[in-house]
XYZ file of N, CA and C in Angstrom:
765
model
N 98.754 83.867 87.186
C 98.245 83.523 88.504
C 96.826 84.045 88.708
N 96.524 85.171 88.126
C 95.187 85.718 88.240
C 94.948 86.677 87.096
N 93.717 87.043 86.941
C 93.361 88.084 85.976
C 92.817 89.266 86.757
N 93.133 90.470 86.327
C 92.649 91.639 87.032
C 92.087 92.651 86.047
N 91.149 93.423 86.546
C 90.548 94.481 85.758
C 91.017 95.808 86.329
N 91.560 96.669 85.502
C 92.076 97.933 85.997
C 90.933 98.893 86.303
N 91.012 99.502 87.499
C 90.055 100.512 87.908
C 90.711 101.874 87.876
N 90.226 102.794 88.678
C 90.780 104.131 88.714
C 92.092 104.136 89.488
N 93.035 104.945 89.026
C 94.317 105.134 89.699
C 95.028 103.804 89.887
N 95.300 103.451 91.145
C 96.026 102.212 91.409
C 95.121 101.162 92.049
N 93.838 101.228 91.813
C 92.918 100.235 92.347
C 92.587 99.214 91.264
N 92.770 97.937 91.615
C 92.532 96.857 90.668
C 91.539 95.869 91.255
N 90.735 95.269 90.390
C 89.753 94.290 90.818
C 90.221 92.894 90.422
N 90.274 92.002 91.389
C 90.664 90.624 91.131
C 89.478 89.887 90.522
N 89.676 89.319 89.357
C 88.579 88.679 88.632
C 88.114 87.389 89.293
N 88.984 86.767 90.110
C 88.607 85.518 90.774
C 87.752 85.789 92.002
N 88.198 86.682 92.863
C 87.500 86.941 94.121
C 86.494 88.079 94.032
N 86.667 88.958 93.042
C 85.823 90.141 92.952
C 86.230 91.255 93.892
N 87.306 91.067 94.662
C 87.764 92.074 95.604
C 88.613 93.128 94.906
N 88.494 94.376 95.348
C 89.352 95.451 94.860
C 90.614 95.514 95.707
N 91.745 95.769 95.049
C 93.037 95.857 95.727
C 93.671 97.199 95.412
N 94.050 97.931 96.458
C 94.719 99.212 96.274
C 96.222 98.966 96.243
N 96.842 99.142 95.078
C 98.219 98.720 94.855
C 99.186 99.901 94.937
N 99.243 100.513 96.109
C 100.152 101.624 96.360
C 100.279 101.795 97.866
N 101.271 102.603 98.300
C 101.558 102.731 99.732
C 101.382 104.146 100.267
N 100.779 105.038 99.499
C 100.661 106.416 99.929
C 99.909 106.604 101.227
N 98.902 105.764 101.493
C 98.131 105.911 102.719
C 98.982 105.669 103.960
N 100.014 104.849 103.824
C 100.901 104.615 104.968
C 101.589 105.919 105.365
N 102.083 106.659 104.389
C 102.828 107.889 104.675
C 101.880 108.987 105.139
N 100.660 109.021 104.635
C 99.689 110.019 105.080
C 99.304 109.807 106.537
N 99.433 108.592 107.044
C 99.118 108.339 108.452
C 100.257 108.752 109.372
N 101.423 109.079 108.800
C 102.550 109.584 109.592
C 102.589 111.108 109.623
N 102.211 111.752 108.508
C 102.321 113.202 108.398
C 101.275 113.695 107.406
N 100.718 114.869 107.672
C 99.761 115.452 106.733
C 100.374 115.605 105.351
N 101.678 115.888 105.306
C 102.433 115.959 104.060
C 103.016 114.572 103.793
N 102.276 113.753 103.045
C 102.719 112.372 102.846
C 104.024 112.291 102.063
N 104.281 113.240 101.165
C 105.540 113.245 100.424
C 106.716 113.495 101.362
N 106.525 114.364 102.351
C 107.571 114.610 103.335
C 107.826 113.370 104.165
N 106.762 112.693 104.572
C 106.922 111.465 105.361
C 107.704 110.418 104.581
N 107.385 110.249 103.301
C 108.119 109.294 102.478
C 109.582 109.693 102.370
N 109.852 110.994 102.228
C 111.238 111.459 102.147
C 111.989 111.148 103.433
N 111.346 111.320 104.582
C 111.966 111.001 105.871
C 112.279 109.511 105.946
N 111.316 108.682 105.548
C 111.514 107.228 105.584
C 112.682 106.828 104.688
N 112.742 107.365 103.481
C 113.815 107.013 102.557
C 115.165 107.509 103.058
N 115.175 108.685 103.692
C 116.426 109.195 104.251
C 116.932 108.274 105.348
N 116.024 107.831 106.220
C 116.418 106.923 107.296
C 116.930 105.598 106.738
N 116.258 105.113 105.723
C 116.629 103.812 105.169
C 117.952 103.872 104.419
N 118.112 104.874 103.576
C 119.277 104.909 102.686
C 120.477 105.633 103.284
N 120.249 106.592 104.197
C 121.354 107.436 104.642
C 121.750 107.224 106.097
N 120.793 107.079 106.984
C 121.102 107.161 108.407
C 121.210 105.818 109.111
N 120.186 105.003 108.974
C 120.139 103.801 109.792
C 120.879 102.612 109.224
N 121.184 102.650 107.947
C 121.798 101.491 107.321
C 120.758 100.451 106.968
N 121.143 99.492 106.154
C 120.197 98.473 105.732
C 120.939 97.191 105.399
N 120.205 96.096 105.426
C 120.695 94.833 104.917
C 120.117 94.636 103.524
N 120.763 93.817 102.729
C 120.327 93.560 101.357
C 119.934 92.101 101.234
N 118.714 91.854 100.807
C 118.262 90.503 100.530
C 118.056 90.362 99.030
N 118.814 89.471 98.416
C 118.667 89.234 96.988
C 117.447 88.359 96.745
N 116.553 88.845 95.908
C 115.309 88.140 95.627
C 115.374 87.465 94.269
N 114.521 86.467 94.036
C 114.461 85.874 92.695
C 114.092 86.927 91.666
N 114.689 86.843 90.498
C 114.383 87.812 89.463
C 115.239 89.051 89.578
N 114.675 90.193 89.207
C 115.492 91.400 89.070
C 115.551 92.273 90.313
N 114.815 91.922 91.372
C 114.705 92.816 92.519
C 115.661 92.434 93.646
N 116.107 93.452 94.369
C 116.732 93.285 95.668
C 115.869 94.006 96.684
N 115.924 93.534 97.926
C 115.167 94.158 99.002
C 116.144 94.770 99.986
N 116.018 96.064 100.221
C 116.802 96.765 101.232
C 115.925 96.890 102.467
N 116.434 96.500 103.621
C 115.605 96.394 104.810
C 116.387 96.828 106.037
N 115.760 97.668 106.867
C 116.390 98.016 108.133
C 116.593 96.752 108.961
N 117.742 96.612 109.616
C 118.075 95.338 110.275
C 117.539 95.193 111.688
N 116.758 96.147 112.197
C 116.342 96.084 113.597
C 114.987 96.763 113.769
N 114.323 96.463 114.888
C 113.097 97.146 115.251
C 111.835 96.375 114.931
N 110.733 96.757 115.601
C 109.426 96.167 115.329
C 108.789 96.737 114.069
N 109.147 97.977 113.712
C 108.644 98.630 112.500
C 109.845 98.964 111.628
N 110.026 98.284 110.536
C 111.192 98.457 109.683
C 110.782 98.994 108.318
N 111.569 99.896 107.783
C 111.347 100.363 106.418
C 112.027 99.408 105.450
N 111.373 99.170 104.321
C 111.929 98.302 103.286
C 111.737 98.958 101.931
N 112.652 98.674 101.016
C 112.551 99.186 99.649
C 112.884 98.069 98.681
N 112.128 98.008 97.594
C 112.462 97.123 96.483
C 113.206 97.945 95.440
N 114.371 97.464 95.012
C 115.191 98.191 94.044
C 115.528 97.260 92.884
N 115.763 97.860 91.725
C 116.153 97.089 90.547
C 116.899 98.011 89.597
N 117.485 97.423 88.581
C 118.177 98.197 87.553
C 117.292 98.318 86.320
N 117.332 99.492 85.668
C 116.570 99.666 84.436
C 117.342 99.090 83.253
N 116.824 99.282 82.054
C 117.449 98.698 80.868
C 118.853 99.249 80.631
N 119.131 100.433 81.140
C 120.463 101.032 80.984
C 121.404 100.641 82.121
N 120.916 99.781 83.031
C 121.748 99.344 84.136
C 121.819 100.315 85.288
N 120.935 101.308 85.314
C 120.920 102.282 86.393
C 119.964 101.821 87.498
N 120.393 101.902 88.768
C 119.530 101.455 89.866
C 118.392 102.424 90.116
N 117.274 101.892 90.566
C 116.123 102.720 90.902
C 115.296 102.067 91.995
N 114.514 102.881 92.683
C 113.647 102.396 93.757
C 112.260 102.135 93.183
N 111.789 100.904 93.324
C 110.487 100.527 92.775
C 109.355 100.692 93.778
N 109.641 100.507 95.061
C 108.598 100.584 96.073
C 109.234 100.726 97.446
N 108.527 101.423 98.356
C 108.961 101.579 99.742
C 107.751 101.332 100.631
N 107.933 100.547 101.699
C 106.800 100.239 102.569
C 107.295 99.789 103.940
N 106.419 99.808 104.951
C 106.802 99.300 106.275
C 106.709 97.786 106.341
N 107.604 97.199 107.140
C 107.556 95.773 107.475
C 107.383 95.694 108.988
N 106.336 95.023 109.445
C 105.929 95.073 110.838
C 106.063 93.720 111.513
N 106.536 93.754 112.758
C 106.534 92.524 113.554
C 105.093 92.122 113.834
N 104.772 90.845 113.596
C 103.418 90.363 113.808
C 103.355 89.265 114.848
N 102.162 88.689 114.993
C 101.917 87.611 115.944
C 101.468 86.378 115.172
N 101.918 85.219 115.626
C 101.723 83.978 114.875
C 100.266 83.528 114.886
N 99.762 83.225 113.686
C 98.444 82.631 113.486
C 98.541 81.579 112.390
N 97.845 80.461 112.566
C 97.822 79.411 111.550
C 96.684 79.680 110.566
N 97.026 79.750 109.261
C 96.050 80.082 108.222
C 96.204 79.156 107.031
N 95.119 78.966 106.301
C 95.148 78.264 105.025
C 95.079 79.297 103.906
N 95.984 79.204 102.941
C 96.016 80.146 101.822
C 94.933 79.758 100.821
N 94.051 80.705 100.510
C 92.948 80.440 99.584
C 93.200 81.007 98.191
N 93.863 82.178 98.113
C 94.053 82.845 96.826
C 95.188 83.844 96.945
N 95.875 84.073 95.840
C 96.980 85.028 95.789
C 96.675 86.088 94.743
N 96.863 87.351 95.125
C 96.638 88.467 94.198
C 97.959 89.208 94.017
N 98.544 89.072 92.852
C 99.818 89.748 92.566
C 99.555 91.139 92.010
N 100.275 92.128 92.541
C 100.121 93.502 92.075
C 100.656 93.627 90.651
N 100.158 94.638 89.946
C 100.570 94.821 88.565
C 101.856 95.600 88.399
N 102.063 96.651 89.218
C 103.242 97.510 89.081
C 103.834 97.734 90.457
N 105.151 97.479 90.670
C 106.062 96.843 89.715
C 105.734 95.368 89.559
N 105.945 94.851 88.364
C 105.527 93.495 88.021
C 106.248 92.455 88.868
N 105.490 91.467 89.355
C 106.007 90.306 90.079
C 106.775 90.688 91.346
N 106.425 91.810 91.960
C 107.186 92.289 93.112
C 106.387 92.315 94.407
N 105.088 92.604 94.340
C 104.281 92.747 95.545
C 102.950 92.049 95.357
N 102.304 91.728 96.469
C 101.029 91.054 96.352
C 100.315 90.910 97.676
N 99.054 90.488 97.575
C 98.190 90.284 98.729
C 97.810 88.811 98.821
N 97.637 88.349 100.046
C 97.270 86.966 100.315
C 95.846 86.925 100.847
N 95.037 86.050 100.307
C 93.715 85.760 100.860
C 93.809 84.422 101.593
N 93.499 84.415 102.878
C 93.663 83.213 103.690
C 92.518 83.123 104.689
N 92.455 81.999 105.400
C 91.351 81.807 106.323
C 91.692 80.773 107.383
N 90.968 80.828 108.474
C 91.022 79.812 109.521
C 89.760 79.941 110.353
N 89.487 78.950 111.203
C 88.310 79.038 112.060
C 88.435 80.198 113.036
N 89.640 80.429 113.547
C 89.840 81.488 114.532
C 89.794 82.876 113.901
N 90.417 83.028 112.739
C 90.553 84.345 112.112
C 89.446 84.674 111.128
N 88.762 83.657 110.608
C 87.813 83.887 109.531
C 88.551 84.105 108.219
N 87.929 84.804 107.271
C 88.545 85.093 105.977
C 89.243 86.445 106.029
N 90.514 86.462 105.620
C 91.323 87.675 105.676
C 92.038 87.889 104.349
N 92.292 89.134 104.037
C 93.195 89.494 102.935
C 94.234 90.438 103.513
N 95.509 90.183 103.217
C 96.570 91.003 103.790
C 97.737 91.135 102.820
N 98.450 92.254 102.963
C 99.648 92.515 102.168
C 100.811 91.710 102.724
N 101.577 91.080 101.831
C 102.757 90.317 102.229
C 104.012 91.082 101.838
N 104.778 91.618 102.811
C 105.959 92.414 102.469
C 107.090 91.594 101.852
N 107.026 90.271 101.997
C 108.058 89.401 101.423
C 107.517 88.607 100.234
N 106.578 89.210 99.526
C 105.903 88.529 98.424
C 106.878 87.927 97.417
N 107.808 88.705 96.946
C 108.694 88.226 95.871
C 109.512 87.025 96.315
N 109.891 87.007 97.573
C 110.660 85.886 98.097
C 109.793 84.651 98.307
N 108.545 84.844 98.752
C 107.740 83.734 99.262
C 106.619 83.271 98.342
N 106.464 83.884 97.175
C 105.254 83.596 96.409
C 105.169 82.134 95.957
N 106.308 81.491 95.674
C 106.245 80.076 95.293
C 105.806 79.217 96.480
N 106.321 79.530 97.677
C 105.898 78.798 98.867
C 104.427 79.053 99.171
N 103.969 80.271 98.951
C 102.558 80.589 99.154
C 101.681 79.817 98.174
N 102.113 79.733 96.921
C 101.343 78.995 95.917
C 101.267 77.512 96.276
N 102.366 76.958 96.793
C 102.377 75.547 97.187
C 101.411 75.301 98.339
N 101.369 76.225 99.286
C 100.442 76.075 100.408
C 98.991 76.254 99.960
N 98.773 77.132 99.009
C 97.421 77.272 98.446
C 96.991 75.965 97.787
N 97.873 75.353 97.039
C 97.520 74.161 96.273
C 97.329 72.930 97.151
N 98.110 72.815 98.257
C 97.970 71.609 99.081
C 96.943 71.781 100.203
N 96.505 73.008 100.439
C 95.450 73.239 101.421
C 95.876 73.128 102.866
N 97.173 72.982 103.112
C 97.659 72.828 104.479
C 97.791 74.189 105.166
N 97.642 74.188 106.493
C 97.839 75.425 107.239
C 99.317 75.787 107.301
N 99.593 77.070 107.389
C 100.949 77.577 107.576
C 100.894 78.685 108.610
N 102.004 78.864 109.327
C 102.075 79.919 110.334
C 102.425 81.251 109.677
N 101.582 82.244 109.911
C 101.811 83.608 109.446
C 101.939 84.524 110.654
N 102.752 85.571 110.503
C 102.825 86.619 111.507
C 101.945 87.772 111.043
N 100.853 88.028 111.765
C 99.875 89.036 111.376
C 100.101 90.344 112.141
N 99.944 91.450 111.429
C 100.081 92.773 112.016
C 99.178 93.729 111.241
N 99.052 94.947 111.750
C 98.214 95.941 111.071
C 98.773 97.330 111.320
N 98.558 98.207 110.361
C 98.990 99.600 110.389
C 97.734 100.455 110.475
N 97.587 101.234 111.534
C 96.365 102.011 111.739
C 96.388 103.289 110.923
N 95.273 103.582 110.273
C 95.079 104.864 109.609
C 94.422 105.876 110.550
N 93.537 105.387 111.387
C 92.904 106.250 112.384
C 92.414 105.393 113.532
N 92.458 105.969 114.736
C 92.046 105.269 115.949
C 91.237 106.230 116.806
N 90.142 105.750 117.380
C 89.316 106.549 118.281
C 88.742 105.627 119.348
N 88.205 106.225 120.390
C 87.507 105.425 121.391
C 86.245 104.835 120.757
N 86.002 103.573 121.038
C 84.847 102.899 120.449
C 83.553 103.486 121.000
N 82.581 103.701 120.116
C 81.305 104.291 120.516
C 80.150 103.309 120.455
N 80.311 102.214 119.718
C 79.225 101.256 119.621
C 79.780 99.867 119.369
N 78.985 98.871 119.617
C 79.380 97.493 119.386
C 79.498 97.235 117.882
N 80.483 96.436 117.504
C 80.687 96.089 116.096
C 81.599 94.878 116.032
N 81.595 94.148 114.902
C 82.558 93.057 114.742
C 83.992 93.572 114.815
N 84.912 92.688 115.147
C 86.316 93.087 115.255
C 86.827 93.664 113.949
N 86.488 93.039 112.806
C 86.928 93.505 111.493
C 85.759 93.535 110.520
N 85.671 94.613 109.740
C 84.724 94.701 108.612
C 85.490 95.293 107.450
N 85.502 94.607 106.310
C 86.273 95.105 105.170
C 85.781 96.488 104.763
N 86.749 97.361 104.426
C 86.429 98.746 104.087
C 86.962 99.068 102.697
N 86.123 99.027 101.697
C 86.395 99.463 100.324
C 87.339 98.540 99.551
N 88.538 98.266 100.063
C 89.480 97.418 99.329
C 89.889 96.232 100.194
N 90.524 95.252 99.551
C 90.708 93.934 100.156
C 91.437 93.950 101.489
N 92.532 94.686 101.590
C 93.390 94.590 102.775
C 93.133 95.678 103.806
N 92.105 96.504 103.593
C 91.783 97.570 104.539
C 90.455 97.251 105.232
N 90.431 97.499 106.544
C 89.291 97.114 107.363
C 88.926 98.223 108.344
N 87.648 98.290 108.697
C 87.210 98.986 109.894
C 87.319 97.996 111.050
N 87.706 98.485 112.215
C 87.929 97.562 113.324
C 87.298 98.078 114.610
N 87.080 97.148 115.529
C 86.735 97.459 116.915
C 87.445 96.427 117.784
N 88.380 96.872 118.610
C 89.198 95.977 119.426
C 89.188 96.413 120.882
N 89.444 95.465 121.755
C 89.813 95.748 123.139
C 91.328 95.702 123.227
N 91.939 96.732 123.775
C 93.391 96.802 123.902
C 93.834 95.917 125.057
N 94.767 95.009 124.780
C 95.283 94.105 125.803
C 96.587 94.603 126.413
N 97.407 95.280 125.610
C 98.682 95.813 126.090
C 99.135 96.901 125.135
N 99.972 97.820 125.639
C 100.469 98.948 124.858
C 101.964 99.094 125.099
N 102.724 99.296 124.030
C 104.154 99.561 124.190
C 104.612 100.523 123.102
N 105.527 101.448 123.441
C 106.022 102.401 122.444
C 107.110 101.781 121.590
N 107.169 102.192 120.346
C 108.249 101.822 119.441
C 108.437 103.014 118.500
N 109.130 102.826 117.400
C 109.295 103.928 116.450
C 109.463 103.393 115.050
N 109.145 104.263 114.095
C 109.319 103.926 112.688
C 110.009 105.096 112.017
N 111.272 104.928 111.702
C 112.051 105.948 110.994
C 111.974 107.314 111.693
N 112.037 107.309 113.015
C 112.005 108.543 113.786
C 110.631 108.979 114.224
N 109.580 108.387 113.692
C 108.216 108.695 114.113
C 107.833 107.799 115.294
N 107.257 108.399 116.328
C 106.777 107.619 117.461
C 105.562 106.805 117.034
N 105.593 105.518 117.347
C 104.504 104.614 117.006
C 104.209 103.768 118.244
N 102.934 103.501 118.468
C 102.526 102.656 119.594
C 102.097 101.294 119.062
N 102.602 100.246 119.706
C 102.207 98.879 119.348
C 101.130 98.423 120.317
N 99.940 98.165 119.783
C 98.804 97.751 120.592
C 98.561 96.261 120.378
N 98.507 95.501 121.453
C 98.176 94.079 121.374
C 96.662 93.935 121.434
N 96.091 93.287 120.416
C 94.642 93.103 120.319
C 94.378 91.678 119.843
N 93.106 91.337 119.677
C 92.727 90.029 119.154
C 91.659 90.183 118.080
N 91.835 89.445 116.983
C 90.793 89.369 115.961
C 89.594 88.590 116.485
N 89.884 87.582 117.313
C 88.888 86.767 117.987
C 89.645 85.975 119.039
N 88.955 85.160 119.813
C 89.655 84.335 120.803
C 90.670 83.444 120.099
N 91.914 83.538 120.514
C 92.954 82.705 119.925
C 93.514 83.220 118.628
N 93.223 84.472 118.262
C 93.742 85.058 117.019
C 94.358 86.420 117.343
N 95.600 86.447 117.860
C 96.232 87.703 118.278
C 96.734 88.524 117.097
N 96.882 89.828 117.333
C 97.312 90.759 116.302
C 98.043 91.918 116.959
N 99.119 92.408 116.330
C 99.744 93.655 116.723
C 99.214 94.763 115.810
N 98.695 95.836 116.413
C 98.224 97.005 115.688
C 99.172 98.162 115.978
N 99.763 98.746 114.925
C 100.714 99.847 115.070
C 100.019 101.156 114.719
N 100.115 102.128 115.646
C 99.410 103.392 115.473
C 100.362 104.553 115.714
N 100.483 105.437 114.731
C 101.320 106.632 114.858
C 100.593 107.690 115.681
N 101.337 108.717 116.093
C 100.710 109.828 116.805
C 99.624 110.472 115.963
N 99.872 110.604 114.667
C 98.869 111.222 113.789
C 97.607 110.368 113.720
N 97.742 109.069 113.590
C 96.562 108.210 113.491
C 95.785 108.172 114.807
N 96.483 108.376 115.937
C 95.817 108.383 117.239
C 95.098 109.702 117.508
N 95.547 110.790 116.870
C 94.877 112.076 117.025
C 94.785 112.563 118.456
N 95.819 112.340 119.256
C 95.826 112.780 120.646
C 95.394 111.715 121.636
N 94.818 110.637 121.171
C 94.406 109.536 122.039
C 95.617 108.662 122.365
N 95.755 108.241 123.614
C 96.769 107.256 123.988
C 96.057 106.104 124.681
N 95.747 105.038 123.937
C 95.008 103.927 124.536
C 95.819 103.249 125.639
N 95.090 102.641 126.552
C 95.713 101.836 127.601
C 95.001 100.493 127.663
N 95.625 99.537 128.342
C 95.039 98.207 128.437
C 93.626 98.294 129.007
N 92.706 97.609 128.357
C 91.318 97.603 128.769
C 90.434 98.527 127.963
N 91.024 99.480 127.224
C 90.237 100.404 126.408
C 89.637 99.698 125.195
N 88.467 100.145 124.801
C 87.841 99.696 123.562
C 88.078 100.772 122.503
N 88.639 100.374 121.368
C 88.976 101.338 120.321
C 88.367 100.900 118.989
N 88.225 101.875 118.089
C 87.743 101.587 116.748
C 88.508 102.451 115.763
N 88.414 102.119 114.487
C 89.115 102.897 113.474
C 89.249 102.144 112.171
N 90.306 102.450 111.446
C 90.561 101.860 110.132
C 92.006 101.395 110.074
N 92.254 100.238 109.459
C 93.602 99.681 109.403
C 93.894 99.044 108.055
N 95.189 98.817 107.850
C 95.721 98.068 106.706
C 96.345 96.804 107.271
N 95.908 95.642 106.793
C 96.334 94.367 107.353
C 97.527 93.805 106.599
N 98.499 93.279 107.346
C 99.731 92.717 106.780
C 99.974 91.329 107.362
N 100.750 90.533 106.665
C 101.131 89.229 107.175
C 102.168 88.585 106.281
N 102.983 87.733 106.881
C 103.984 87.011 106.100
C 104.289 85.691 106.778
N 104.828 84.767 106.025
C 105.178 83.469 106.573
C 106.163 83.629 107.721
N 105.929 82.912 108.800
C 106.836 82.957 109.943
C 108.213 82.472 109.523
N 109.240 83.082 110.089
C 110.597 82.659 109.790
C 111.483 83.738 109.236
N 110.939 84.937 108.960
C 111.755 85.995 108.368
C 112.865 86.446 109.296
N 112.550 86.620 110.587
C 113.532 87.041 111.575
C 113.367 86.166 112.802
N 114.455 85.619 113.312
C 114.381 84.707 114.431
C 113.724 85.355 115.658
N 114.028 86.645 115.895
C 113.496 87.313 117.083
C 112.012 87.619 116.952
N 111.429 87.451 115.762
C 110.010 87.717 115.559
C 109.155 86.472 115.669
N 109.756 85.321 115.843
C 109.008 84.072 115.733
C 108.591 83.464 117.060
N 108.785 84.197 118.165
C 108.410 83.661 119.473
C 106.912 83.753 119.670
């Protein structure tokens, strides 16, 4: 599907687009707790021990374990090794998003674990050019490839996970790519605020817009807010990780 050049650690460069992709989830856990390993342990405990999960069988060797409720859900990709022993390949958040119509331009599949995760490059007049992580990559990659090839628009639910949020100090575009493909610096006006939670961590869901007619849910933990509690009408800035997936994963998310 693509060729990639390996960079340092888990950063890979897509040979088609020239964009760098960070193929790991550690930054998500660091935005929940200074001890990112502890945060990951809490998330895995909630997913595997306390809250329960549903199992979605995916094409190939992976199954997806997913919390069955909430705007912020923990998910894990699991598979069996050559000896038939189960193992966890990846853990990440799955976020409720807002519907936007996009055309798929390019697909970047992550290298490890193979054929399990990936990023979508898409565009529209309202949203411009975007790159985002697709939490349902393994399930949807054939449908994504078909939409890329036919050039037709498809409905995606877009969301973002904040790494840091502060009061805006100067004018700037809504999104500016920051170092890797799916991470951006942002400046938004907050339209609405509501509390939710992710595996026991308090998280705030902020309704914002990428542009007129391009809505987005931005999820910010207490740590990423650093004591700030935005309210409707506030101008905020910071850094985020962009996510999106084809509409239809959960009926209650498609309104």
